[in-house]
PDB file of C-alpha atoms in Angstrom:
ATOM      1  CA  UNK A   1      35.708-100.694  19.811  1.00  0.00           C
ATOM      2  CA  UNK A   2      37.811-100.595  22.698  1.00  0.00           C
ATOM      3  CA  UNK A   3      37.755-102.489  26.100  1.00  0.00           C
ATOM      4  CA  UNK A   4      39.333-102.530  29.298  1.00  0.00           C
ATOM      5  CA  UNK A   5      38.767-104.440  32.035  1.00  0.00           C
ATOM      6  CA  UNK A   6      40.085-104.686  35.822  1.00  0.00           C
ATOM      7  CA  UNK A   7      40.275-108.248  37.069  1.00  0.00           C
ATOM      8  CA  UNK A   8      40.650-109.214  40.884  1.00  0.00           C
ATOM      9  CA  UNK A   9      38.566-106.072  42.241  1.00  0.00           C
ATOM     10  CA  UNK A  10      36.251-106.634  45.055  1.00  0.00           C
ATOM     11  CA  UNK A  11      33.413-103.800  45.989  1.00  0.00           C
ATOM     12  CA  UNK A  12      31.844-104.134  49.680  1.00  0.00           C
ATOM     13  CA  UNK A  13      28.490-102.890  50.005  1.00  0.00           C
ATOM     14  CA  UNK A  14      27.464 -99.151  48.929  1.00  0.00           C
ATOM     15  CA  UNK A  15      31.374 -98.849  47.881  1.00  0.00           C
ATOM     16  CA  UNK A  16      32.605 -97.183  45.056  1.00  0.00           C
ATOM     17  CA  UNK A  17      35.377 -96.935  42.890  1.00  0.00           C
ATOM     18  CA  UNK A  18      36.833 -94.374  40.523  1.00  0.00           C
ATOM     19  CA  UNK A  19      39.047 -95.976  37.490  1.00  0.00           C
ATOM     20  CA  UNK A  20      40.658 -94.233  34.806  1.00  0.00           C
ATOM     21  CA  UNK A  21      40.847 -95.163  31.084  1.00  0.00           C
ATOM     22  CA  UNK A  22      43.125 -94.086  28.180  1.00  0.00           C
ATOM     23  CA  UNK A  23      41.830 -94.380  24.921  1.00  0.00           C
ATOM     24  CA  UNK A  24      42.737 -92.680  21.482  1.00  0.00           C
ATOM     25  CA  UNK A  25      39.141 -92.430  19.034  1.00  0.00           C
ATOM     26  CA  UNK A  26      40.276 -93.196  15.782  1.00  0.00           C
ATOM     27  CA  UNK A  27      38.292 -90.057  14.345  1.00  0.00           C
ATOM     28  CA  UNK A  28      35.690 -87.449  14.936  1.00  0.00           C
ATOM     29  CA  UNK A  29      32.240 -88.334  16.091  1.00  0.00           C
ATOM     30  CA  UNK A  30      30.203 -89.285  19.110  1.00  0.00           C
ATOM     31  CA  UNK A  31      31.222 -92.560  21.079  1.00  0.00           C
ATOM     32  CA  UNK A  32      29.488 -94.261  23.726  1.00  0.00           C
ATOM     33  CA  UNK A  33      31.229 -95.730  26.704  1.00  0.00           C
ATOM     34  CA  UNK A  34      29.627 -98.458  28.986  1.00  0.00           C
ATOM     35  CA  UNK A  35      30.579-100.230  31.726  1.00  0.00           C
ATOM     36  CA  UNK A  36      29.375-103.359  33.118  1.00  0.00           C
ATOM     37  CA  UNK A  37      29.963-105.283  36.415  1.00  0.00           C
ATOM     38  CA  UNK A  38      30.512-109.160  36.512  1.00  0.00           C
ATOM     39  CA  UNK A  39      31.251-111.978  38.754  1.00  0.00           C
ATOM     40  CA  UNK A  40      34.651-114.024  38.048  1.00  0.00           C
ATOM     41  CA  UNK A  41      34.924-115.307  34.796  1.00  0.00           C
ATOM     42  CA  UNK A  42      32.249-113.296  33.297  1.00  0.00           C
ATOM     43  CA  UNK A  43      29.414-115.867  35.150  1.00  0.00           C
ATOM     44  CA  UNK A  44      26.970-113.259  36.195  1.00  0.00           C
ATOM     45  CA  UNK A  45      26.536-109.499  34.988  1.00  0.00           C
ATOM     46  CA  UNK A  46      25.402-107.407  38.475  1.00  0.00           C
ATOM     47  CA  UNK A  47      25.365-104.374  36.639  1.00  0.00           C
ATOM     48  CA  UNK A  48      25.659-103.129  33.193  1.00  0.00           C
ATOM     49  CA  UNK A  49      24.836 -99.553  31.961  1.00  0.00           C
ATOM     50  CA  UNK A  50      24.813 -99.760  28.186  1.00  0.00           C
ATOM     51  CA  UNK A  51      25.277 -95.565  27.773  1.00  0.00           C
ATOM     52  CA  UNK A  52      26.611 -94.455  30.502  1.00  0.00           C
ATOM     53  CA  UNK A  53      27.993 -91.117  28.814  1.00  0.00           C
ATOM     54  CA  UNK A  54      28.924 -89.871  25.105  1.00  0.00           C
ATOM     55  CA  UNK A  55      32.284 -88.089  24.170  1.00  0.00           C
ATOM     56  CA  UNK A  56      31.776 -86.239  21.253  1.00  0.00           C
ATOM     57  CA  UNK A  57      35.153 -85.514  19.089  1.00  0.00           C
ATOM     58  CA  UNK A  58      35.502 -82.593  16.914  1.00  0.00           C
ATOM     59  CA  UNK A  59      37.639 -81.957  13.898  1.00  0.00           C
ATOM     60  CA  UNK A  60      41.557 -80.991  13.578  1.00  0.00           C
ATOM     61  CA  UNK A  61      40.044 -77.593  13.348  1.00  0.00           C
ATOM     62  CA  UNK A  62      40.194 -75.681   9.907  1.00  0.00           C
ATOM     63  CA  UNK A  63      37.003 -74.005  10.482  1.00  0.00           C
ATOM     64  CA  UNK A  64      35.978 -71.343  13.335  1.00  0.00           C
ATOM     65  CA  UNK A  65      33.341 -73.375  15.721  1.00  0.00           C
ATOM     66  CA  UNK A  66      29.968 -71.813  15.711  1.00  0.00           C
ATOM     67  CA  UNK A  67      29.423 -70.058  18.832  1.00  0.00           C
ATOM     68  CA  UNK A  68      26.859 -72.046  21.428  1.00  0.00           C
ATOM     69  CA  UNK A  69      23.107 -70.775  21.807  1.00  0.00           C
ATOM     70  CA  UNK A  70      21.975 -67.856  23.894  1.00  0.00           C
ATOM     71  CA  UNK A  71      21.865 -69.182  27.737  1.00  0.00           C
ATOM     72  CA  UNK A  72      18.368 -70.098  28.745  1.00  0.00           C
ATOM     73  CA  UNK A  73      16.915 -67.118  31.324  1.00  0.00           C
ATOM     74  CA  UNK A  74      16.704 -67.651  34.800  1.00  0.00           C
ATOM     75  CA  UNK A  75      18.519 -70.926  34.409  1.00  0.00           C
ATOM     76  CA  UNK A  76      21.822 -70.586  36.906  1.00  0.00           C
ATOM     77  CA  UNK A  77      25.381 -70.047  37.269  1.00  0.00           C
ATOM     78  CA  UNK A  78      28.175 -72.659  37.153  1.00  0.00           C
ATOM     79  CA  UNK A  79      29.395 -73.305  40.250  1.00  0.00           C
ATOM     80  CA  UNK A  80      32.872 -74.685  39.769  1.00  0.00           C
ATOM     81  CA  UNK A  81      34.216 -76.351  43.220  1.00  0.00           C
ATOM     82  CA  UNK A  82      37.606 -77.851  41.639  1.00  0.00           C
ATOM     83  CA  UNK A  83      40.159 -76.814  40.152  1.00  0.00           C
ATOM     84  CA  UNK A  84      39.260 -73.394  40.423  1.00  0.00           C
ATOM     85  CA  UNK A  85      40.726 -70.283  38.322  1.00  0.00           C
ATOM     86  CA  UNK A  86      44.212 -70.573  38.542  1.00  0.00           C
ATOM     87  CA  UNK A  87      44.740 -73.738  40.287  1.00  0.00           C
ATOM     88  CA  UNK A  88      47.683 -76.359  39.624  1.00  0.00           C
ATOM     89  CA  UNK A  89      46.333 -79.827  39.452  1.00  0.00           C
ATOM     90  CA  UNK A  90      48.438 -82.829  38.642  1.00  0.00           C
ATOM     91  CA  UNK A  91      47.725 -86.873  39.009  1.00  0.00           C
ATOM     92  CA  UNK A  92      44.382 -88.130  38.717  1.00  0.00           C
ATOM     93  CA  UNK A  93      41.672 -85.748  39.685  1.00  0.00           C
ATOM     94  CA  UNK A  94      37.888 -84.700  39.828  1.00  0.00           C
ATOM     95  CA  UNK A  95      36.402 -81.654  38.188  1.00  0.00           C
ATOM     96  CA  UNK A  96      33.465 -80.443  40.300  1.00  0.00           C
ATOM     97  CA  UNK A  97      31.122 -78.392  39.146  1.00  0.00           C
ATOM     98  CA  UNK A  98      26.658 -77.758  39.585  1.00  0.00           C
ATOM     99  CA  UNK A  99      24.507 -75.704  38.206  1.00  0.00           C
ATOM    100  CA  UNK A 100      22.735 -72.770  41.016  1.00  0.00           C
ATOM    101  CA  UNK A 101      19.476 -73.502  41.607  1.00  0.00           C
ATOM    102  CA  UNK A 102      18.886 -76.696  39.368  1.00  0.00           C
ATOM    103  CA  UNK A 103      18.549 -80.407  40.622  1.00  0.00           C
ATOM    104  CA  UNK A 104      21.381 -82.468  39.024  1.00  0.00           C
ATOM    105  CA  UNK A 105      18.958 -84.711  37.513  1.00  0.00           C
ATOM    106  CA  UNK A 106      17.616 -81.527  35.827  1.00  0.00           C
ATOM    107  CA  UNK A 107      20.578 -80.766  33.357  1.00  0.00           C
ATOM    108  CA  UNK A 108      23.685 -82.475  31.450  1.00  0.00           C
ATOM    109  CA  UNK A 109      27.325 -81.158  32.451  1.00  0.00           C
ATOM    110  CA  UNK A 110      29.887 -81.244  29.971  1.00  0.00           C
ATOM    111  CA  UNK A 111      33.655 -80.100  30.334  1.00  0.00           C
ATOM    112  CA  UNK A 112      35.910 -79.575  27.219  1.00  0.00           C
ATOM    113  CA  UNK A 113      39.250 -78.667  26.532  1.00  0.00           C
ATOM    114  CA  UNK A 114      40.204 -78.386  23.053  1.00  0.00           C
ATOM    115  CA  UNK A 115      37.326 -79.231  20.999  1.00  0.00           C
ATOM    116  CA  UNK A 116      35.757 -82.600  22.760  1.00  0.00           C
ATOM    117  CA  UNK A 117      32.798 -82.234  24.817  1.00  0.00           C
ATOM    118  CA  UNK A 118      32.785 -84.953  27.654  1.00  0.00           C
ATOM    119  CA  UNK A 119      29.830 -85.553  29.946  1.00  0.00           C
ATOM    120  CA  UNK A 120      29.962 -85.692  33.594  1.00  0.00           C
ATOM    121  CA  UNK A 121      28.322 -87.952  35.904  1.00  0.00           C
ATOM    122  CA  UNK A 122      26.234 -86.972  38.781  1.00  0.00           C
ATOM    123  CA  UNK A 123      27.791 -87.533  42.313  1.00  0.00           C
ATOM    124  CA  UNK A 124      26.211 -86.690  45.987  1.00  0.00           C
ATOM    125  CA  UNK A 125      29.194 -86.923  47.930  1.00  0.00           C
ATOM    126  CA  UNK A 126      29.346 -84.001  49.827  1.00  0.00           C
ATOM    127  CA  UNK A 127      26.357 -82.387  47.850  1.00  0.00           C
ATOM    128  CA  UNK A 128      24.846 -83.300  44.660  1.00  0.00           C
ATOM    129  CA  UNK A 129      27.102 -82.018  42.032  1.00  0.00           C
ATOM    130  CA  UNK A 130      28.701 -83.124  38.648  1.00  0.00           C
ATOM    131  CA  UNK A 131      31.663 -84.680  38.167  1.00  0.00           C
ATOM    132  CA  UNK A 132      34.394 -86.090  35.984  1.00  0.00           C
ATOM    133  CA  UNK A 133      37.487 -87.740  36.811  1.00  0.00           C
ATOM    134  CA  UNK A 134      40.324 -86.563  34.875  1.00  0.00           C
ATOM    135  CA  UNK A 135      44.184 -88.143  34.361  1.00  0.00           C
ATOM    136  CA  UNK A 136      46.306 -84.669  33.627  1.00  0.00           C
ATOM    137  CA  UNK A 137      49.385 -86.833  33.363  1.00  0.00           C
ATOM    138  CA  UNK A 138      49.160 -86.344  29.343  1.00  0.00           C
ATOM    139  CA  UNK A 139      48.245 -82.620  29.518  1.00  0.00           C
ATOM    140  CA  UNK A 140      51.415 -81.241  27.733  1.00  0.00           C
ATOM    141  CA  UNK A 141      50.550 -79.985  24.667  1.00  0.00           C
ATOM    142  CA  UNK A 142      50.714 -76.359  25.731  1.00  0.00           C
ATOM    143  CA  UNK A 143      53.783 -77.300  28.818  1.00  0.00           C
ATOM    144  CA  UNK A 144      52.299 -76.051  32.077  1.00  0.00           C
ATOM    145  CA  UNK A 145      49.800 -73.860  30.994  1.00  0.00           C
ATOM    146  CA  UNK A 146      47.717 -72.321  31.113  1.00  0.00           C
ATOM    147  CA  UNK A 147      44.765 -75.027  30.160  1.00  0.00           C
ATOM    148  CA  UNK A 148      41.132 -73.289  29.002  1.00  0.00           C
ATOM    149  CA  UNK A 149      38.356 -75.793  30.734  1.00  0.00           C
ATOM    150  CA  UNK A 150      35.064 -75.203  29.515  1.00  0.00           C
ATOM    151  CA  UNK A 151      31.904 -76.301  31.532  1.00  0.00           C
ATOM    152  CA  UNK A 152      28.398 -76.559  29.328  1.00  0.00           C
ATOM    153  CA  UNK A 153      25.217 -77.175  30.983  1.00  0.00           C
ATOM    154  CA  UNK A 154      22.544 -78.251  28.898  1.00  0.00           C
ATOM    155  CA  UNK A 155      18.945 -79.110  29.994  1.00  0.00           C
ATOM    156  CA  UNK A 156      16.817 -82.214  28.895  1.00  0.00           C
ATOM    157  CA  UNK A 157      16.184 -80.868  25.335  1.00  0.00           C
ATOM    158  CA  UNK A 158      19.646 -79.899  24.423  1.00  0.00           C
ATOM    159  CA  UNK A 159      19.232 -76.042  25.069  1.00  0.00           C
ATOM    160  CA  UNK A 160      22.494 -74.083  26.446  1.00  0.00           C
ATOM    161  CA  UNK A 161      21.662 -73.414  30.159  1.00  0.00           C
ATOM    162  CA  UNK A 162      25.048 -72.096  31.156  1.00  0.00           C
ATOM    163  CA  UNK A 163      28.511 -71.692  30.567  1.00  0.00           C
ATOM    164  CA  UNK A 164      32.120 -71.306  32.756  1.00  0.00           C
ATOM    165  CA  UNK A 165      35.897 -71.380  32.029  1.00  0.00           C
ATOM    166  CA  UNK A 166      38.522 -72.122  34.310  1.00  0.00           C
ATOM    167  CA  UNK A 167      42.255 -71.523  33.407  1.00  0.00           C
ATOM    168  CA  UNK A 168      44.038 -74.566  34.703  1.00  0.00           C
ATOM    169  CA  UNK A 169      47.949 -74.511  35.144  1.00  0.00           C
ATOM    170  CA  UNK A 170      49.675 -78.955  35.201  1.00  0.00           C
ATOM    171  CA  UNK A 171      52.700 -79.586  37.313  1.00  0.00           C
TER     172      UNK A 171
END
């Protein structure tokens, strides 16, 4: 289990905030991350969202990954907004991505770089899209680049809907 918590924050009406974490899994599997909302010293709970997304881990390789299903007909492109191909990104910042011609309530968004699968959240800032906030501060395993960033849509049921990759370039 790991927590973290922000103490002193203070959210007007309709506001919203972004936070990053940094957490190491200590192996492969699927983890759940919630988040809850509480008054000072933990005296009321205003919000709590038990499962608000999964991150699935894969393996230290040693095997070729099986290659996803066939896309579903008729079901879309991905739209990526940012980064797109070839961009430099650096700090904290959002991937933004949607699926042509499908609701975001419709579909599950995932974006992966070497072997995890993390969900994205949906967002209607601007328009309704998916979106995940992303700390490249620790992206130096392969120096500057390029980075492979995979977008999966999936619908309800789990089928493959879609899929995109960007090559992303840290500074």
């Amino acid at each position: 289990m790991f927590q973290q918590f922000y103490s002193g924050q203070n959210f007007g009406t309709g506001e919203s905030r972004h936070y990053v974490i940094n957490w190491k899994p200590d192996g492969t599997g699927e983890y759940r991350i919630a988040t809850g909302i509480f008054s000072a010293n933990w005296a009321q709970d205003y919000h709590w969202n038990n499962s608000l997304t999964t991150v699935s881990v894969g393996g230290a390789g040693g095997g070729a990954a099986s290659p996803p299903p066939a896309p579903t007909p008729g079901a879309g492109a991905i739209e990526v907004w940012w980064p797109t191909d070839g961009a430099n990104v650096s700090g904290v910042q959002p991937l933004k991505v949607m699926l042509q011609s499908r609701s975001v309530d419709t579909y599950r968004m995932f974006w992966d770089v070497g072997g995890g699968k993390i969900e994205m959240f949906n967002s209607a800032e601007d328009y309704p899209h998916k979106e995940a906030w992303v700390d490249y501060s620790g992206w130096n395993w392969n120096g500057s680049g390029p980075y492979a960033v995979t977008f999966s849509a999936f619908d309800l049921d789990g089928a493959t809907l879609a899929q995109k990759t960007v090559n992303i370039f840290v500074r």
